[in-house]
PDB file of C-alpha atoms and ligand atoms in Angstrom:
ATOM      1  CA  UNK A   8       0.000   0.000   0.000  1.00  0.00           C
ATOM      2  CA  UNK A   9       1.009   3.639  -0.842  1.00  0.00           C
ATOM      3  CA  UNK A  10       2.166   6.046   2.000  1.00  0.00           C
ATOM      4  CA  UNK A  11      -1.022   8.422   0.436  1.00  0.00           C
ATOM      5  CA  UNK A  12      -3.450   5.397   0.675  1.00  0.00           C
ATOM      6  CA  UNK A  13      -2.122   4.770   3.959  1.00  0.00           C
ATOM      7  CA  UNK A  14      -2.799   8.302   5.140  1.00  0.00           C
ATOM      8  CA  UNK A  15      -6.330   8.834   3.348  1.00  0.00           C
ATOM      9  CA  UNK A  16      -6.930   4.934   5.306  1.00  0.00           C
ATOM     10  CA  UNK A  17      -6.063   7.136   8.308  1.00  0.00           C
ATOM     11  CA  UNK A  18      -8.163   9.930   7.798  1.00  0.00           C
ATOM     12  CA  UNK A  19     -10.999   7.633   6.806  1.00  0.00           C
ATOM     13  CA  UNK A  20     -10.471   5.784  10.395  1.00  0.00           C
ATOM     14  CA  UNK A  21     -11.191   9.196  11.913  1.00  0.00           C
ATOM     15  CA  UNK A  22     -14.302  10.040   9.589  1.00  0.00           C
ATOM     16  CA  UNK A  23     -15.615   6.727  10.611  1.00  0.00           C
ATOM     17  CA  UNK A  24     -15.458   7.751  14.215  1.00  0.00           C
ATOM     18  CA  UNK A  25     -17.760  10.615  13.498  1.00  0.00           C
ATOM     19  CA  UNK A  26     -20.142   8.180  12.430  1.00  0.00           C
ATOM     20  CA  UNK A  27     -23.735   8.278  13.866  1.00  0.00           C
ATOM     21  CA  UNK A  28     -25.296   4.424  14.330  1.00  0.00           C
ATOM     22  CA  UNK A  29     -26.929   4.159  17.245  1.00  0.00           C
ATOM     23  CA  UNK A  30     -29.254   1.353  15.245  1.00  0.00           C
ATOM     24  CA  UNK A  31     -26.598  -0.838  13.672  1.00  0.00           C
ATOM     25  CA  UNK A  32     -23.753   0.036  15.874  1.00  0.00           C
ATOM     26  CA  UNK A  33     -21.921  -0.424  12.477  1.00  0.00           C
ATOM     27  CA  UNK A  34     -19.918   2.567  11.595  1.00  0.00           C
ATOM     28  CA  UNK A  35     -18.209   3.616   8.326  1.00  0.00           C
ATOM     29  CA  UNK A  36     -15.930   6.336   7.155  1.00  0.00           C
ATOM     30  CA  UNK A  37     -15.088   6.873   3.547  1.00  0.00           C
ATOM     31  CA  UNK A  38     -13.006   9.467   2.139  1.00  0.00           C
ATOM     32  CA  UNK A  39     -13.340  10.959  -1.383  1.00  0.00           C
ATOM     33  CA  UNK A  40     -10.660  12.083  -3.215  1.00  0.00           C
ATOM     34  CA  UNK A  41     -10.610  14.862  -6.143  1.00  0.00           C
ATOM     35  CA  UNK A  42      -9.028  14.869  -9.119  1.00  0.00           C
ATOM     36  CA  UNK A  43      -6.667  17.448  -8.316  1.00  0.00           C
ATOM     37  CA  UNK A  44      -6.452  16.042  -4.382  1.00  0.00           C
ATOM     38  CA  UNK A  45      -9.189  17.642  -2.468  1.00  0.00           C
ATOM     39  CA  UNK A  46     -10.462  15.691   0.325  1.00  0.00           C
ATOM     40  CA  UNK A  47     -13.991  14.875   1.379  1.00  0.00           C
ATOM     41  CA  UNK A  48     -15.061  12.495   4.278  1.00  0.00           C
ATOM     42  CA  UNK A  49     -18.452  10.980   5.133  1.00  0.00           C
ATOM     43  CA  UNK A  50     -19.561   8.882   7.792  1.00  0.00           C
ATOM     44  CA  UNK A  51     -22.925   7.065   7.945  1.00  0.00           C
ATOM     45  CA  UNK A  52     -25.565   8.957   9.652  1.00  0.00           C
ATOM     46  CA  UNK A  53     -28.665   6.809  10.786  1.00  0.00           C
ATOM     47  CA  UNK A  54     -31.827   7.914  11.585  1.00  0.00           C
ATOM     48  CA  UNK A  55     -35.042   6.238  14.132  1.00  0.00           C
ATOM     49  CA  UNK A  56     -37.108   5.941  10.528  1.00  0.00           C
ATOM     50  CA  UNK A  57     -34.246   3.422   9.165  1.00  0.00           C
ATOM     51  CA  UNK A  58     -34.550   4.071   5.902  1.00  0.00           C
ATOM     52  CA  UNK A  59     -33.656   7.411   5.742  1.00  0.00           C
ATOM     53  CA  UNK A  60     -29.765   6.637   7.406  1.00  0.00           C
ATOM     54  CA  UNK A  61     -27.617   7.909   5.052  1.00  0.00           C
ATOM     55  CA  UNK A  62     -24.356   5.785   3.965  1.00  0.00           C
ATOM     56  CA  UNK A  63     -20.321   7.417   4.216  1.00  0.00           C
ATOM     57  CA  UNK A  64     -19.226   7.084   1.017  1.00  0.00           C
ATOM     58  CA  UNK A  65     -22.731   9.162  -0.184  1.00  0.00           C
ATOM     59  CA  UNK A  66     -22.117  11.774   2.483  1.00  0.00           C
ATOM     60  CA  UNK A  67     -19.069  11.888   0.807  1.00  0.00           C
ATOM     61  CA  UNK A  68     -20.089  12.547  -2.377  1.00  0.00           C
ATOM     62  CA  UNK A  69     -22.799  14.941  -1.556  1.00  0.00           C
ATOM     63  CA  UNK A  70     -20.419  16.986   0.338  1.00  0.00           C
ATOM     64  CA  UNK A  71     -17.794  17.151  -2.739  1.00  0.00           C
ATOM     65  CA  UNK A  72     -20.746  17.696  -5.319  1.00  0.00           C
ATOM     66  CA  UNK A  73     -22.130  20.237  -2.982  1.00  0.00           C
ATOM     67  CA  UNK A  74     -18.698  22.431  -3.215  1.00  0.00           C
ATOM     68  CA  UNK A  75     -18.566  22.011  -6.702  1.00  0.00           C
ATOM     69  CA  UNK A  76     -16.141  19.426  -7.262  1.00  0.00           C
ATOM     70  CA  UNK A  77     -17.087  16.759  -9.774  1.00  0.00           C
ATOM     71  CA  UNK A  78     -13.685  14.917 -10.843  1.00  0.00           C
ATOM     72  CA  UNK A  79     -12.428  11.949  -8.608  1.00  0.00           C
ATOM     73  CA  UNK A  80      -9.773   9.858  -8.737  1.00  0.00           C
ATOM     74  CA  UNK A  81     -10.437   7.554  -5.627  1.00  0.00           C
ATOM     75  CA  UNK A  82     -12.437   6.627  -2.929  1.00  0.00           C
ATOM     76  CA  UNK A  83     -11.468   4.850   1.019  1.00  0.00           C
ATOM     77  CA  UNK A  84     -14.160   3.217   2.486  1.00  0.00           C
ATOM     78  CA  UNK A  85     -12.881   1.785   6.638  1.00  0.00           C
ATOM     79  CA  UNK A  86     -15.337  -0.395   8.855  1.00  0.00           C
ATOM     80  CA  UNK A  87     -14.193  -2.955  11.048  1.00  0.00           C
ATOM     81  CA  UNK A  88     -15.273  -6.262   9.370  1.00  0.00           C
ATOM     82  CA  UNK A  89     -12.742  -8.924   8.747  1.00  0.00           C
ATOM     83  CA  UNK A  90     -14.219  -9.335   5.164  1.00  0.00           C
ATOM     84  CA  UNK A  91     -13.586  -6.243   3.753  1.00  0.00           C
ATOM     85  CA  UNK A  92     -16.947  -3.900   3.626  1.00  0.00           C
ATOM     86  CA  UNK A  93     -17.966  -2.899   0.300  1.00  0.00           C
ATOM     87  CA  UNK A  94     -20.131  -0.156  -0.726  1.00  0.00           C
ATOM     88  CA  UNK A  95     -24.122  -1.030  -0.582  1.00  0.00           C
ATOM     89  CA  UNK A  96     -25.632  -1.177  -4.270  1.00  0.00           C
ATOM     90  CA  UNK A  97     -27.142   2.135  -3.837  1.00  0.00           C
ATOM     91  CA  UNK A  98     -23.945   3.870  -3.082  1.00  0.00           C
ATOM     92  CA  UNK A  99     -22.370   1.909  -6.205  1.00  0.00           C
ATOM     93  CA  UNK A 100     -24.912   3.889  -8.353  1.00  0.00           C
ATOM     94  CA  UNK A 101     -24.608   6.881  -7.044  1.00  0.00           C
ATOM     95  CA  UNK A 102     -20.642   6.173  -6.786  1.00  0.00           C
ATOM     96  CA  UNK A 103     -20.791   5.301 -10.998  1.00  0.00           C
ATOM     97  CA  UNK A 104     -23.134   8.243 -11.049  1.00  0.00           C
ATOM     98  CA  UNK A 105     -20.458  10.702 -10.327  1.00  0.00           C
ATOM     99  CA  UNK A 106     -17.393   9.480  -9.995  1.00  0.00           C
ATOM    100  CA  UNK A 107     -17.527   6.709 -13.329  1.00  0.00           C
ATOM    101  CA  UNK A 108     -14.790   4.460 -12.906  1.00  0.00           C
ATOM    102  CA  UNK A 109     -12.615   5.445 -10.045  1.00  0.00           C
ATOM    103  CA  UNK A 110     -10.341   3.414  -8.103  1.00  0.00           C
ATOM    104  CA  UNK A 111     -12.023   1.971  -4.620  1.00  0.00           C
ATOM    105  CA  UNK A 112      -9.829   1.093  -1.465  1.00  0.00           C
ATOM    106  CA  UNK A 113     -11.425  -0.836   1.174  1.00  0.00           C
ATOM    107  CA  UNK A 114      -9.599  -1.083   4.551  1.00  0.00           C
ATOM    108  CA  UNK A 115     -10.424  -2.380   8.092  1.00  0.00           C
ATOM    109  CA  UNK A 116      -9.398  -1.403  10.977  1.00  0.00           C
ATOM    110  CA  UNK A 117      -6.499  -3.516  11.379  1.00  0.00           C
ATOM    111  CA  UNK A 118      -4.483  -3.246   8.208  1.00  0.00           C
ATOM    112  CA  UNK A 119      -6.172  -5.291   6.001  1.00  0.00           C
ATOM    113  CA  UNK A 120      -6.709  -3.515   2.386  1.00  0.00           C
ATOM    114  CA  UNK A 121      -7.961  -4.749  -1.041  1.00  0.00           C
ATOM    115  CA  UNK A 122      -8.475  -1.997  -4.137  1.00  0.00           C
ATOM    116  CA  UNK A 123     -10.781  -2.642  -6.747  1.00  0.00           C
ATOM    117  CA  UNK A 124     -11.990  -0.506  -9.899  1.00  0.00           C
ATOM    118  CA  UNK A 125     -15.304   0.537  -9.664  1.00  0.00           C
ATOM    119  CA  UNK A 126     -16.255  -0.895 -12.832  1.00  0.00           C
ATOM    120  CA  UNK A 127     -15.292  -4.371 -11.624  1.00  0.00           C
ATOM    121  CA  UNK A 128     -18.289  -3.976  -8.710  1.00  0.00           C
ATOM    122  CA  UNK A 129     -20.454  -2.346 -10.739  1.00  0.00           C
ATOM    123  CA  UNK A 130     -20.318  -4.006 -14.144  1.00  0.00           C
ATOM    124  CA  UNK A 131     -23.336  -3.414 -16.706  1.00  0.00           C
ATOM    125  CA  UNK A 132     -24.421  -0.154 -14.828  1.00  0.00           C
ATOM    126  CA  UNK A 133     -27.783   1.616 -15.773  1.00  0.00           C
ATOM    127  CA  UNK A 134     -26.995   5.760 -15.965  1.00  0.00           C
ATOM    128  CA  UNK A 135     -26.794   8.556 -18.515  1.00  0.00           C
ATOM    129  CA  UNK A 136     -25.878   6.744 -21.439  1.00  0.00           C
ATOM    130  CA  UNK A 137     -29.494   4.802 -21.436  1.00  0.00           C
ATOM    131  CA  UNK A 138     -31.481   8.084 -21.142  1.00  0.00           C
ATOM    132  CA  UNK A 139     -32.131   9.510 -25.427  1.00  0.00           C
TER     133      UNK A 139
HETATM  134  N1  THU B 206     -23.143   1.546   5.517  1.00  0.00           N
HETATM  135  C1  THU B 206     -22.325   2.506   5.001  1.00  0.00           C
HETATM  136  O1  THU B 206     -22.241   3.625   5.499  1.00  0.00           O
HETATM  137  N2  THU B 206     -21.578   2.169   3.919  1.00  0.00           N
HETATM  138  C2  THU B 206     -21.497   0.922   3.399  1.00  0.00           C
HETATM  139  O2  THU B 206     -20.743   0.731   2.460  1.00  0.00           O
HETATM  140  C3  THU B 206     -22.299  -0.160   3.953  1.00  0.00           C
HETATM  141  C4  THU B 206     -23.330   0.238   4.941  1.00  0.00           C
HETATM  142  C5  THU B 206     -23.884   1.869   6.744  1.00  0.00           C
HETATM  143  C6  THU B 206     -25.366   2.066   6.611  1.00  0.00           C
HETATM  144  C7  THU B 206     -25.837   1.737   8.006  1.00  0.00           C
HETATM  145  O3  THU B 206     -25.723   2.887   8.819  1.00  0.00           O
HETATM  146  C8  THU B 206     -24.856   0.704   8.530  1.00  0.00           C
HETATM  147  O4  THU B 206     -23.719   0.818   7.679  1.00  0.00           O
HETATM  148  C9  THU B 206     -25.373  -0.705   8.509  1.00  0.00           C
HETATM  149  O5  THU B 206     -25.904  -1.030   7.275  1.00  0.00           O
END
């Protein structure tokens, strides 16, 4: 692993600290990275009415699209599973959605990383390109 991965793994470790699951007791941290090296971090945020919790890596995103930054290059998502966690489907659409085919790096919490392309866990995707 890269000493940048290893730092945006750290930095993810402390989103996921911020996270709010007082439901699950499951917390996440992702960080986003910018084309030209911004940073974002997201942590899930739950809510009593479970469907409207919110995952990291889409708090994430928000927050980048939200300040006007729409080219990525990579995003970290941290929980502490043994099997690395990967993003839910619905953050792999909205993950394709903005951020196309950008290199993923799942971590836990004990140094265990794997990096995928987002294309290879989100192959066949529905978006734009269907919509003439
Ligand atoms: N969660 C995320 O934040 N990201 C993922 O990639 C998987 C799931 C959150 C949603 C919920 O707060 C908790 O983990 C359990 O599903």
């Amino acid at each position: 692993m890269e000493k940048d991965s290893e730092k945006l793994i750290e930095i993810a470790k402390q989103a996921r600290e911020k996270a709010s699951a007082p439901f699950s007791n499951f917390k996440v941290g992702a960080v986003l990275v910018g084309k030209t090296g911004e940073i974002f971090t997201g942590c899930n945020i739950e809510n009593a009415s479970y469907g409207l919790t919110m995952c990291a890596e889409r708090v994430a995103i928000f927050k980048a699209v939200s300040e006007g930054v729409r080219a990525f290059q990579k995003i970290v998502v941290v929980a502490d599973t043994d099997d690395l966690t990967p993003p839910c489907g619905a953050c792999r659409q909205i993950i394709w959605e903005f951020c196309g085919d950008i290199e993923i790096i799942l971590a836990n919490l004990h140094g265990k990383t794997e990096i995928f392309q987002m294309k290879e866990l989100f192959p066949r995707a529905f978006d734009a390109n269907f919509l003439n």
